[in-house]
Tab-separated table of C-alpha atoms in Angstrom:
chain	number	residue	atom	x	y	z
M	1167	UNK	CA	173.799	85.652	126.559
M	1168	UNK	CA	173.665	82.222	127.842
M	1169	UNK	CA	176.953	81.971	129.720
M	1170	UNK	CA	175.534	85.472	131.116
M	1171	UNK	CA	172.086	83.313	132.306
M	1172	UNK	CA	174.288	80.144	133.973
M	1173	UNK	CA	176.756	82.824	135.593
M	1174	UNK	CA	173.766	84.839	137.294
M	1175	UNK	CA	171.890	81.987	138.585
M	1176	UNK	CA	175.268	79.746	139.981
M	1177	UNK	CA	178.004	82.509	141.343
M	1178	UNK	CA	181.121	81.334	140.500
M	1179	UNK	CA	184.618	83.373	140.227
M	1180	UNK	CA	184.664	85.017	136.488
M	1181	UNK	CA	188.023	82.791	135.312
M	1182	UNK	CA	188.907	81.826	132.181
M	1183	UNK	CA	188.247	78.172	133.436
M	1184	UNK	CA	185.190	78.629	134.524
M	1185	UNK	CA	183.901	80.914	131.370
M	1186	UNK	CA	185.236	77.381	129.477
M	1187	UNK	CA	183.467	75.142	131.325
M	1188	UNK	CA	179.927	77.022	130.901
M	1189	UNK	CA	180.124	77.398	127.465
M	1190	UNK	CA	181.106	73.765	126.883
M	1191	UNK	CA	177.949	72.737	129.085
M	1192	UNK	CA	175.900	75.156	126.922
M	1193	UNK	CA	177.156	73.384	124.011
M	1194	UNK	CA	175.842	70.431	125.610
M	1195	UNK	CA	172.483	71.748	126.426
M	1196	UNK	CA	169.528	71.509	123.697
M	1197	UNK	CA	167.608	74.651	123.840
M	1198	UNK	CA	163.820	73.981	123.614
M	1199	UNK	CA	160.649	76.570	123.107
M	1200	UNK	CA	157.171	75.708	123.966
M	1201	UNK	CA	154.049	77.695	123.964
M	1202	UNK	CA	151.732	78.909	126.635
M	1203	UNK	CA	149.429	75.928	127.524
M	1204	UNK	CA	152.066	73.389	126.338
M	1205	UNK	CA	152.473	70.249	128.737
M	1206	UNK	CA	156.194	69.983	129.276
M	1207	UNK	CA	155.604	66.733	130.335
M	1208	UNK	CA	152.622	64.557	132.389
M	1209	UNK	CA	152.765	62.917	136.049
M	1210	UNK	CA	154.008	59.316	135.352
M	1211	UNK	CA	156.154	59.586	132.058
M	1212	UNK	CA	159.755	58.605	132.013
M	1213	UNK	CA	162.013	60.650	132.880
M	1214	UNK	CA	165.307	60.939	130.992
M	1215	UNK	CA	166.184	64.881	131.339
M	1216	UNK	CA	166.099	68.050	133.753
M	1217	UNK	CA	165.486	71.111	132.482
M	1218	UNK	CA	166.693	75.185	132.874
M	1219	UNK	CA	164.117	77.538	132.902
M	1220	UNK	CA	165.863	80.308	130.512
M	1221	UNK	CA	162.592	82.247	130.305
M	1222	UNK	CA	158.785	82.151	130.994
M	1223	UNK	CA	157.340	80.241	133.981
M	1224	UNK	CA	155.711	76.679	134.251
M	1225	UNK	CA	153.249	75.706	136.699
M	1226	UNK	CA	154.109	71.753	138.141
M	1227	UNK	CA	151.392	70.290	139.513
M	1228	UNK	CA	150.580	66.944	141.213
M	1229	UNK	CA	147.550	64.631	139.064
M	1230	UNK	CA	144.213	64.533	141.525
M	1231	UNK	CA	144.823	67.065	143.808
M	1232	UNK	CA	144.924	71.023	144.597
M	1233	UNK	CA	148.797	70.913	144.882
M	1234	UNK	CA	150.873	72.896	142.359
M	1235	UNK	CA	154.067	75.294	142.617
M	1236	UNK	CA	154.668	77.897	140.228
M	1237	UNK	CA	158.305	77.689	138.675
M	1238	UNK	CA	160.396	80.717	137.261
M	1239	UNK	CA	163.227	81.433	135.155
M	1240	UNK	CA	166.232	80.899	137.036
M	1241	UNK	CA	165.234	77.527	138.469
M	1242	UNK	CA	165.715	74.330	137.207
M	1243	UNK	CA	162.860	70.991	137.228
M	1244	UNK	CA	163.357	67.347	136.468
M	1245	UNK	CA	166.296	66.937	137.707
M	1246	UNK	CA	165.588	63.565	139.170
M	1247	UNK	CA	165.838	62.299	135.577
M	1248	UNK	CA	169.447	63.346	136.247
M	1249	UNK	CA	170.086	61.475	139.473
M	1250	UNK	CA	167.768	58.036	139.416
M	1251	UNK	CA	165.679	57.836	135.852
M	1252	UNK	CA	162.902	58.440	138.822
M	1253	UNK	CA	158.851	58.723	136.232
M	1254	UNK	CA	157.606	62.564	136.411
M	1255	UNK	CA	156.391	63.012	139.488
M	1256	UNK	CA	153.923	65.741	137.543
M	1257	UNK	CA	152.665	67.915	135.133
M	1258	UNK	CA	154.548	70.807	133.611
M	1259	UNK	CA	152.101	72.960	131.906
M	1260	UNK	CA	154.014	76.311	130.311
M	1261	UNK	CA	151.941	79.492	131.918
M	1262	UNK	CA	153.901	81.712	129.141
M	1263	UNK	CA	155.997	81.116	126.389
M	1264	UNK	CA	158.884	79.186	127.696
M	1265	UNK	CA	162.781	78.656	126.533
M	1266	UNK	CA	164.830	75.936	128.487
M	1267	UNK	CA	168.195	74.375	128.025
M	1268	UNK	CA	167.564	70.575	128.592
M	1269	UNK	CA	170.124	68.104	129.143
M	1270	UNK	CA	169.457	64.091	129.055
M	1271	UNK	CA	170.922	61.586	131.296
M	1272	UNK	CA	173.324	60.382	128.779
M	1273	UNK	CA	174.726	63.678	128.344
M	1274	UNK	CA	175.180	64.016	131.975
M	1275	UNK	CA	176.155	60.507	132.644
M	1276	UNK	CA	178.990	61.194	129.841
M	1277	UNK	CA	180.193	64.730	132.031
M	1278	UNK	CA	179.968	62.874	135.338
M	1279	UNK	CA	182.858	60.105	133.556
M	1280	UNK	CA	184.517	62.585	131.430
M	1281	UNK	CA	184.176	66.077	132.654
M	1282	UNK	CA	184.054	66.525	135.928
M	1283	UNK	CA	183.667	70.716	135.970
M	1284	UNK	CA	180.556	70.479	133.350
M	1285	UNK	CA	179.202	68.228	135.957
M	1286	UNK	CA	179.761	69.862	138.561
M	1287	UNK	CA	178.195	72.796	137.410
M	1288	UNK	CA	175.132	70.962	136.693
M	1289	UNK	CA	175.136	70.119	140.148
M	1290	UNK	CA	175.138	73.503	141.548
M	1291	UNK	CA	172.593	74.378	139.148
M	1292	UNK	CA	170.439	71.615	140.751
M	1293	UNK	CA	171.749	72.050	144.600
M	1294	UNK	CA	171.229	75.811	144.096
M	1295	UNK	CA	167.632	75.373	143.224
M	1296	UNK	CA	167.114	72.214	146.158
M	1297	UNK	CA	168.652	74.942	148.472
M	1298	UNK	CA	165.892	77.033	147.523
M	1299	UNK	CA	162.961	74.679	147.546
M	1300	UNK	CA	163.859	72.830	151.227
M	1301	UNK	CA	163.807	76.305	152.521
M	1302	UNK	CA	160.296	76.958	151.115
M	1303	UNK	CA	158.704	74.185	152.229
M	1304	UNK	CA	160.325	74.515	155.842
M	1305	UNK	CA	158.921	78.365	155.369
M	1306	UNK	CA	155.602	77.048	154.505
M	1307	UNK	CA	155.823	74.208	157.663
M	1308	UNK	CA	156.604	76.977	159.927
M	1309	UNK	CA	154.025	79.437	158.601
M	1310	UNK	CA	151.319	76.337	159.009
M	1311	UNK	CA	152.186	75.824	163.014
M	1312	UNK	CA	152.620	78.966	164.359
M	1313	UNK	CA	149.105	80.889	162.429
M	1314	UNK	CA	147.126	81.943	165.050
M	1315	UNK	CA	144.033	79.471	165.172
């Protein structure tokens, strides 16, 4: 069921190899439930892990102002704990019940120096979602200067 999850949200061709290298990142995943209302984490903490949504959805939203995002299964948040140890930049608060896989920095420092594919996949996991969010906000730009005043 998981390897199922990983393969919808990052197309990749269905090899042997690449059914290997999913299932040794799941292995490498901790799977993690919260409740609706939990706080995933608050605006300022440390960050030391990124997180797949595997099911529910989790409003982020930024301490002292208006500005949230709703996030959805599929996606992935955190993830620059991944890349630069960067503190929360806000609040996850669980809108349902959620399931994630999370994976720590050590854990992904260790596949960047010793397994290249499970880190690689992380990566597309993370550029995937990026993809996704540059091309909201530059929706959301657009939208804001061409509304008819």
């Amino acid at each position: 069921l998981a390897a199922s999850f990983i393969e919808a949200i990052v197309p990749m061709p269905s090899t042997p190899e690449v059914k290997k290298t999913i299932s040794n990142f799941i292995t490498k995943c901790k799977r993690e439930e919260y409740a609706e209302g939990e706080v995933i984490w608050t605006e300022g903490d440390e960050s030391d892990s990124a997180k797949i949504l595997l099911r529910g959805t989790v409003r982020a939203t930024l301490e002292g102002t208006r500005v949230s995002e709703i996030v959805e299964k599929g996606n992935i948040f955190g993830e620059l704990g991944l890349v630069d140890g960067t503190h929360r930049l806000s609040t996850v608060t669980c809108l349902t019940n959620v399931v994630t896989y999370s994976i720590d920095k050590a854990t992904f420092d260790h596949m960047v120096q010793n397994n290249h594919r499970e880190a690689r996949l992380m990566e597309r996991i993370a550029v995937r979602y990026l993809a996704h969010r540059v091309q909201h906000v530059s929706n959301r730009i657009f939208e804001t200067h061409c509304l008819p005043i």
